[in-house]
mmCIF file of C-alpha atoms in Angstrom:
data_model
loop_
_atom_site.group_PDB
_atom_site.id
_atom_site.type_symbol
_atom_site.label_atom_id
_atom_site.label_comp_id
_atom_site.label_asym_id
_atom_site.label_seq_id
_atom_site.Cartn_x
_atom_site.Cartn_y
_atom_site.Cartn_z
ATOM 1 C CA ARG A 189 33.348 50.204 -7.016
ATOM 2 C CA ILE A 190 35.161 51.296 -3.858
ATOM 3 C CA LYS A 191 34.387 53.757 -1.105
ATOM 4 C CA ILE A 192 37.002 56.341 -0.112
ATOM 5 C CA GLN A 193 36.814 58.467 3.020
ATOM 6 C CA GLU A 194 38.847 61.655 2.513
ATOM 7 C CA ASP A 195 38.105 62.997 6.007
ATOM 8 C CA VAL A 196 35.812 62.325 8.951
ATOM 9 C CA SER A 197 32.839 63.996 7.285
ATOM 10 C CA SER A 198 33.101 62.853 3.679
ATOM 11 C CA LEU A 199 32.675 59.455 2.052
ATOM 12 C CA LYS A 200 32.560 59.059 -1.681
ATOM 13 C CA GLU A 201 32.195 56.105 -4.007
ATOM 14 C CA ILE A 202 34.282 55.812 -7.170
ATOM 15 C CA CYS A 203 34.273 53.315 -10.018
ATOM 16 C CA LEU A 204 37.727 52.012 -10.880
ATOM 17 C CA PRO A 205 38.317 51.167 -14.560
ATOM 18 C CA TYR A 206 39.894 47.791 -13.745
ATOM 19 C CA LYS A 207 39.546 44.582 -11.762
ATOM 20 C CA THR A 208 42.013 41.902 -10.641
ATOM 21 C CA GLU A 209 42.122 38.350 -11.962
ATOM 22 C CA ASN A 210 44.343 35.306 -11.488
ATOM 23 C CA ARG A 211 45.725 33.765 -14.666
ATOM 24 C CA PRO A 212 47.689 30.486 -14.850
ATOM 25 C CA GLY A 213 51.424 30.993 -15.287
ATOM 26 C CA ILE A 214 51.133 34.748 -14.787
ATOM 27 C CA GLY A 215 49.444 35.313 -11.453
ATOM 28 C CA ARG A 216 47.350 38.325 -10.524
ATOM 29 C CA VAL A 217 46.754 40.840 -13.300
ATOM 30 C CA LEU A 218 44.698 43.952 -13.864
ATOM 31 C CA ILE A 219 41.913 43.748 -16.437
ATOM 32 C CA ALA A 220 40.167 46.806 -17.858
ATOM 33 C CA THR A 221 36.441 46.795 -17.122
ATOM 34 C CA ARG A 222 35.601 49.524 -19.605
ATOM 35 C CA THR A 223 37.192 51.551 -22.371
ATOM 36 C CA ILE A 224 39.939 53.718 -20.904
ATOM 37 C CA LYS A 225 40.285 57.086 -22.585
ATOM 38 C CA PRO A 226 43.655 58.396 -23.840
ATOM 39 C CA MET A 227 45.519 60.248 -21.047
ATOM 40 C CA GLU A 228 42.992 59.084 -18.458
ATOM 41 C CA LEU A 229 44.452 58.405 -15.012
ATOM 42 C CA VAL A 230 44.040 54.665 -14.410
ATOM 43 C CA LEU A 231 45.369 54.343 -10.882
ATOM 44 C CA THR A 232 47.425 55.989 -8.174
ATOM 45 C CA ASP A 233 49.709 53.732 -6.144
ATOM 46 C CA PRO A 234 51.252 55.131 -2.931
ATOM 47 C CA GLY A 235 53.842 52.349 -2.904
ATOM 48 C CA THR A 236 55.133 50.372 0.052
ATOM 49 C CA VAL A 237 58.942 50.529 0.132
ATOM 50 C CA THR A 238 61.710 52.417 -1.650
ATOM 51 C CA GLY A 239 65.477 52.110 -1.493
ATOM 52 C CA PRO A 240 68.748 52.399 -3.390
ATOM 53 C CA ASN A 241 69.570 50.217 -6.375
ATOM 54 C CA TYR A 242 71.567 47.085 -5.591
ATOM 55 C CA THR A 243 74.497 48.418 -7.613
ATOM 56 C CA SER A 244 74.758 52.150 -7.092
ATOM 57 C CA LYS A 245 77.039 55.115 -6.803
ATOM 58 C CA PRO A 246 76.952 56.551 -3.260
ATOM 59 C CA VAL A 247 73.492 57.923 -2.443
ATOM 60 C CA CYS A 248 71.825 59.149 0.718
ATOM 61 C CA LEU A 249 69.909 56.343 2.404
ATOM 62 C CA GLU A 250 67.126 58.732 3.399
ATOM 63 C CA CYS A 251 66.416 60.802 0.264
ATOM 64 C CA LEU A 252 68.316 58.731 -2.371
ATOM 65 C CA ARG A 253 70.163 61.784 -3.704
ATOM 66 C CA PRO A 254 73.828 61.393 -4.724
ATOM 67 C CA THR A 255 76.344 62.143 -1.976
ATOM 68 C CA ASN A 256 79.952 63.311 -2.039
ATOM 69 C CA GLY A 257 81.173 61.521 1.089
ATOM 70 C CA LYS A 258 81.701 64.655 3.164
ATOM 71 C CA PHE A 259 79.139 63.503 5.740
ATOM 72 C CA LEU A 260 78.907 59.936 7.061
ATOM 73 C CA CYS A 261 76.103 58.635 9.232
ATOM 74 C CA PRO A 262 77.547 58.502 12.761
ATOM 75 C CA GLY A 263 75.825 55.179 13.296
ATOM 76 C CA CYS A 264 76.435 53.035 10.211
ATOM 77 C CA ASP A 265 79.140 55.019 8.337
ATOM 78 C CA TYR A 266 77.137 55.181 5.090
ATOM 79 C CA PRO A 267 77.464 58.542 3.296
ATOM 80 C CA MET A 268 74.421 60.762 3.790
ATOM 81 C CA CYS A 269 73.439 64.343 2.965
ATOM 82 C CA ASP A 270 73.614 65.630 6.548
ATOM 83 C CA SER A 271 72.510 64.938 10.116
ATOM 84 C CA SER A 272 68.896 65.630 9.189
ATOM 85 C CA CYS A 273 68.923 62.756 6.705
ATOM 86 C CA SER A 274 70.911 60.414 8.956
ATOM 87 C CA SER A 275 68.220 60.775 11.620
ATOM 88 C CA GLY A 276 65.330 60.677 9.126
ATOM 89 C CA PRO A 277 62.348 58.326 9.590
ATOM 90 C CA ILE A 278 63.329 55.965 6.753
ATOM 91 C CA HIS A 279 66.966 55.411 7.675
ATOM 92 C CA VAL A 280 66.677 55.458 11.453
ATOM 93 C CA ARG A 281 64.889 52.082 11.509
ATOM 94 C CA GLU A 282 67.696 50.271 9.689
ATOM 95 C CA CYS A 283 70.706 52.188 10.989
ATOM 96 C CA GLU A 284 71.242 50.225 14.182
ATOM 97 C CA ILE A 285 71.050 46.955 12.264
ATOM 98 C CA ILE A 286 73.514 47.752 9.479
ATOM 99 C CA SER A 287 75.881 49.396 11.987
ATOM 100 C CA ARG A 288 76.541 45.944 13.469
ATOM 101 C CA CYS A 289 78.976 45.350 10.619
ATOM 102 C CA LYS A 290 80.364 48.527 9.138
ATOM 103 C CA GLY A 291 83.289 49.924 7.209
ATOM 104 C CA ALA A 292 86.209 47.565 6.653
ATOM 105 C CA LYS A 293 84.387 44.756 8.465
ATOM 106 C CA ARG A 294 82.011 44.371 5.534
ATOM 107 C CA PRO A 295 82.945 41.984 2.712
ATOM 108 C CA ALA A 296 84.926 43.766 -0.005
ATOM 109 C CA THR A 297 82.043 43.547 -2.484
ATOM 110 C CA LEU A 298 79.759 45.359 -0.017
ATOM 111 C CA GLN A 299 82.130 48.270 0.567
ATOM 112 C CA ILE A 300 81.923 51.738 -0.964
ATOM 113 C CA ASP A 301 84.970 52.869 -2.894
ATOM 114 C CA GLN A 302 85.997 55.785 -0.687
ATOM 115 C CA GLU A 303 88.576 56.984 -3.223
ATOM 116 C CA ASN A 304 86.231 57.079 -6.200
ATOM 117 C CA PHE A 305 82.681 58.198 -5.474
ATOM 118 C CA GLU A 306 81.817 57.955 -9.160
ATOM 119 C CA ARG A 307 82.203 54.183 -9.013
ATOM 120 C CA ALA A 308 79.082 52.077 -8.538
ATOM 121 C CA THR A 309 79.401 49.283 -5.967
ATOM 122 C CA ASN A 310 77.229 46.568 -4.401
ATOM 123 C CA ALA A 311 77.349 48.245 -0.988
ATOM 124 C CA TYR A 312 73.670 49.155 -1.306
ATOM 125 C CA ALA A 313 72.385 45.663 -2.092
ATOM 126 C CA ILE A 314 71.656 44.985 1.576
ATOM 127 C CA LEU A 315 69.329 47.951 2.084
ATOM 128 C CA THR A 316 66.060 47.522 0.188
ATOM 129 C CA PRO A 317 65.429 43.852 1.117
ATOM 130 C CA LEU A 318 66.040 44.792 4.756
ATOM 131 C CA ARG A 319 63.475 47.571 4.519
ATOM 132 C CA LEU A 320 60.925 45.106 3.195
ATOM 133 C CA LEU A 321 61.675 42.686 6.033
ATOM 134 C CA LEU A 322 61.157 45.456 8.568
ATOM 135 C CA LEU A 323 57.860 46.173 6.850
ATOM 136 C CA GLU A 324 56.920 42.503 7.242
ATOM 137 C CA GLU A 325 57.484 42.786 10.980
ATOM 138 C CA GLU A 326 54.935 45.573 11.150
ATOM 139 C CA ASN A 327 52.396 43.310 9.421
ATOM 140 C CA ASN A 328 50.394 46.307 8.275
ATOM 141 C CA ASP A 329 48.530 47.210 5.092
ATOM 142 C CA LYS A 330 51.761 48.032 3.266
ATOM 143 C CA TRP A 331 53.164 44.582 3.956
ATOM 144 C CA ASN A 332 49.896 42.847 3.121
ATOM 145 C CA ARG A 333 49.816 44.567 -0.270
ATOM 146 C CA SER A 334 53.472 43.708 -0.914
ATOM 147 C CA ASN A 335 53.013 40.101 0.155
ATOM 148 C CA GLN A 336 50.313 39.513 -2.480
ATOM 149 C CA LEU A 337 52.915 39.744 -5.242
ATOM 150 C CA MET A 338 54.819 36.845 -6.787
ATOM 151 C CA ASP A 339 58.525 36.286 -6.086
ATOM 152 C CA HIS A 340 59.161 33.646 -8.821
ATOM 153 C CA HIS A 341 61.143 31.604 -6.299
ATOM 154 C CA GLU A 342 61.436 28.481 -8.461
ATOM 155 C CA ASP A 343 62.548 30.471 -11.511
ATOM 156 C CA ARG A 344 65.179 32.311 -9.514
ATOM 157 C CA LEU A 345 66.569 29.027 -8.221
ATOM 158 C CA GLN A 346 67.486 28.097 -11.786
ATOM 159 C CA ASN A 347 70.072 30.880 -11.944
ATOM 160 C CA ALA A 348 72.684 29.225 -9.737
ATOM 161 C CA GLU A 349 75.245 32.023 -9.963
ATOM 162 C CA GLU A 350 72.809 34.758 -9.007
ATOM 163 C CA TRP A 351 71.213 32.656 -6.270
ATOM 164 C CA SER A 352 74.650 31.904 -4.788
ATOM 165 C CA TRP A 353 75.524 35.608 -4.695
ATOM 166 C CA TYR A 354 72.344 36.522 -2.846
ATOM 167 C CA GLU A 355 72.800 33.573 -0.506
ATOM 168 C CA LYS A 356 76.344 34.657 0.409
ATOM 169 C CA PHE A 357 76.150 38.431 0.450
ATOM 170 C CA ILE A 358 72.590 39.083 1.585
ATOM 171 C CA VAL A 359 71.060 36.025 3.270
ATOM 172 C CA ASN A 360 74.148 34.867 5.176
ATOM 173 C CA TYR A 361 75.248 38.455 5.750
ATOM 174 C CA TYR A 362 71.912 39.237 7.379
ATOM 175 C CA LEU A 363 71.876 36.097 9.501
ATOM 176 C CA ASN A 364 75.483 36.181 10.681
ATOM 177 C CA ASP A 365 77.121 39.603 10.291
ATOM 178 C CA LEU A 366 73.974 41.580 11.094
ATOM 179 C CA GLN A 367 72.916 39.037 13.739
ATOM 180 C CA LEU A 368 69.392 38.601 12.393
ATOM 181 C CA ALA A 369 69.265 34.791 12.625
ATOM 182 C CA GLY A 370 66.706 34.849 15.410
ATOM 183 C CA ARG A 371 64.636 37.514 13.735
ATOM 184 C CA PHE A 372 64.289 36.416 10.096
ATOM 185 C CA THR A 373 64.576 33.066 8.329
ATOM 186 C CA PRO A 374 66.428 32.394 5.058
ATOM 187 C CA ALA A 375 63.046 31.834 3.406
ATOM 188 C CA GLN A 376 61.811 35.264 4.518
ATOM 189 C CA ILE A 377 64.962 36.950 3.237
ATOM 190 C CA HIS A 378 64.827 35.178 -0.132
ATOM 191 C CA ARG A 379 61.166 36.139 -0.480
ATOM 192 C CA ALA A 380 61.992 39.796 0.187
ATOM 193 C CA ILE A 381 64.725 39.655 -2.451
ATOM 194 C CA GLY A 382 62.364 37.983 -4.916
ATOM 195 C CA LEU A 383 59.523 40.449 -4.353
ATOM 196 C CA ILE A 384 61.861 43.341 -5.078
ATOM 197 C CA ASN A 385 63.681 41.747 -8.026
ATOM 198 C CA VAL A 386 60.467 40.713 -9.770
ATOM 199 C CA ASN A 387 58.218 43.678 -9.021
ATOM 200 C CA ALA A 388 60.199 46.832 -8.186
ATOM 201 C CA VAL A 389 60.403 49.683 -10.672
ATOM 202 C CA ALA A 390 63.224 52.146 -11.261
ATOM 203 C CA LEU A 391 62.736 55.505 -9.600
ATOM 204 C CA LYS A 392 63.679 58.399 -11.844
ATOM 205 C CA PHE A 393 62.329 61.437 -10.087
ATOM 206 C CA PRO A 394 61.815 64.733 -11.942
ATOM 207 C CA PHE A 395 65.099 66.604 -12.095
ATOM 208 C CA HIS A 396 65.333 69.765 -10.030
ATOM 209 C CA SER A 397 68.016 72.219 -11.068
ATOM 210 C CA LYS A 398 68.834 73.230 -7.486
ATOM 211 C CA THR A 399 69.039 69.692 -6.126
ATOM 212 C CA LYS A 400 70.405 66.437 -7.455
ATOM 213 C CA SER A 401 67.774 63.994 -8.650
ATOM 214 C CA PRO A 402 67.167 60.940 -6.423
ATOM 215 C CA GLU A 403 67.578 57.474 -7.931
ATOM 216 C CA GLY A 404 66.680 54.024 -6.659
ATOM 217 C CA LYS A 405 63.901 51.455 -6.822
ATOM 218 C CA GLY A 406 60.439 51.178 -5.364
ATOM 219 C CA LEU A 407 57.753 48.598 -4.812
ATOM 220 C CA TYR A 408 54.285 49.607 -6.030
ATOM 221 C CA PRO A 409 52.023 46.553 -5.628
ATOM 222 C CA ILE A 410 49.008 47.783 -7.599
ATOM 223 C CA PHE A 411 51.180 49.022 -10.446
ATOM 224 C CA ALA A 412 53.176 45.768 -10.398
ATOM 225 C CA ILE A 413 50.030 43.725 -11.005
ATOM 226 C CA GLY A 414 49.303 45.810 -14.084
ATOM 227 C CA SER A 415 52.869 45.594 -15.351
ATOM 228 C CA HIS A 416 52.770 42.033 -16.668
ATOM 229 C CA TYR A 417 53.080 42.364 -20.444
ATOM 230 C CA CYS A 418 56.106 43.268 -22.552
ATOM 231 C CA ILE A 419 54.264 45.756 -24.777
ATOM 232 C CA CYS A 420 53.289 48.859 -22.794
ATOM 233 C CA ASN A 421 49.845 50.318 -23.281
ATOM 234 C CA ALA A 422 50.212 52.836 -20.450
ATOM 235 C CA ARG A 423 52.861 55.074 -18.925
ATOM 236 C CA TYR A 424 53.700 55.886 -15.356
ATOM 237 C CA THR A 425 54.953 59.050 -13.692
ATOM 238 C CA LEU A 426 56.458 59.650 -10.262
ATOM 239 C CA ASP A 427 55.302 62.256 -7.819
ATOM 240 C CA PRO A 428 58.211 63.086 -5.501
#
């Protein structure tokens, strides 16, 4: 049972239909504590960090909607919807950092194909791990919930090709090109990558006919604990 305070004058107690346990070889999992009825809402997870997919067609770094390249952020040169998005609360925190190495100065694999905006590139791979690292600096509830998840570090080390790519184009890029060597360690960066790779879910927001549907990935720590088995016995929905 948990207590939730909705405002200064109300405090209510609710009984959640699950508990957390640690299981060898799996980690923390959610276990049902009673029979859950069909279509019953099991949990609501506000999430901790969202961002573009590592390989993505050009999207706005603030709202994750597809962009056409007509507007570039004046700081970092990434395509955005407009000035409102380029100065939005999500992007503004990372803009100064990624602007330290922009445009043609970035490695070829981290550049957007300016002549073909329908082509997916790796230019967005540097964004979501950076957002998680900035969250770590805040050391708040969002980071604490994210940090409880597993990153499968040892398993990821076994994939030499993938590990080498992350080492070269994210870890070293952060430390050297983005000048973050005195701010984050390689271990912190690899953990951020691992937390996202292992636990993030694809964001497929409801399609709106008047606006293009955002796409990316998000970290939802409570949901991630429950998502540990290959056969689904529940479904999730996204509230934009």
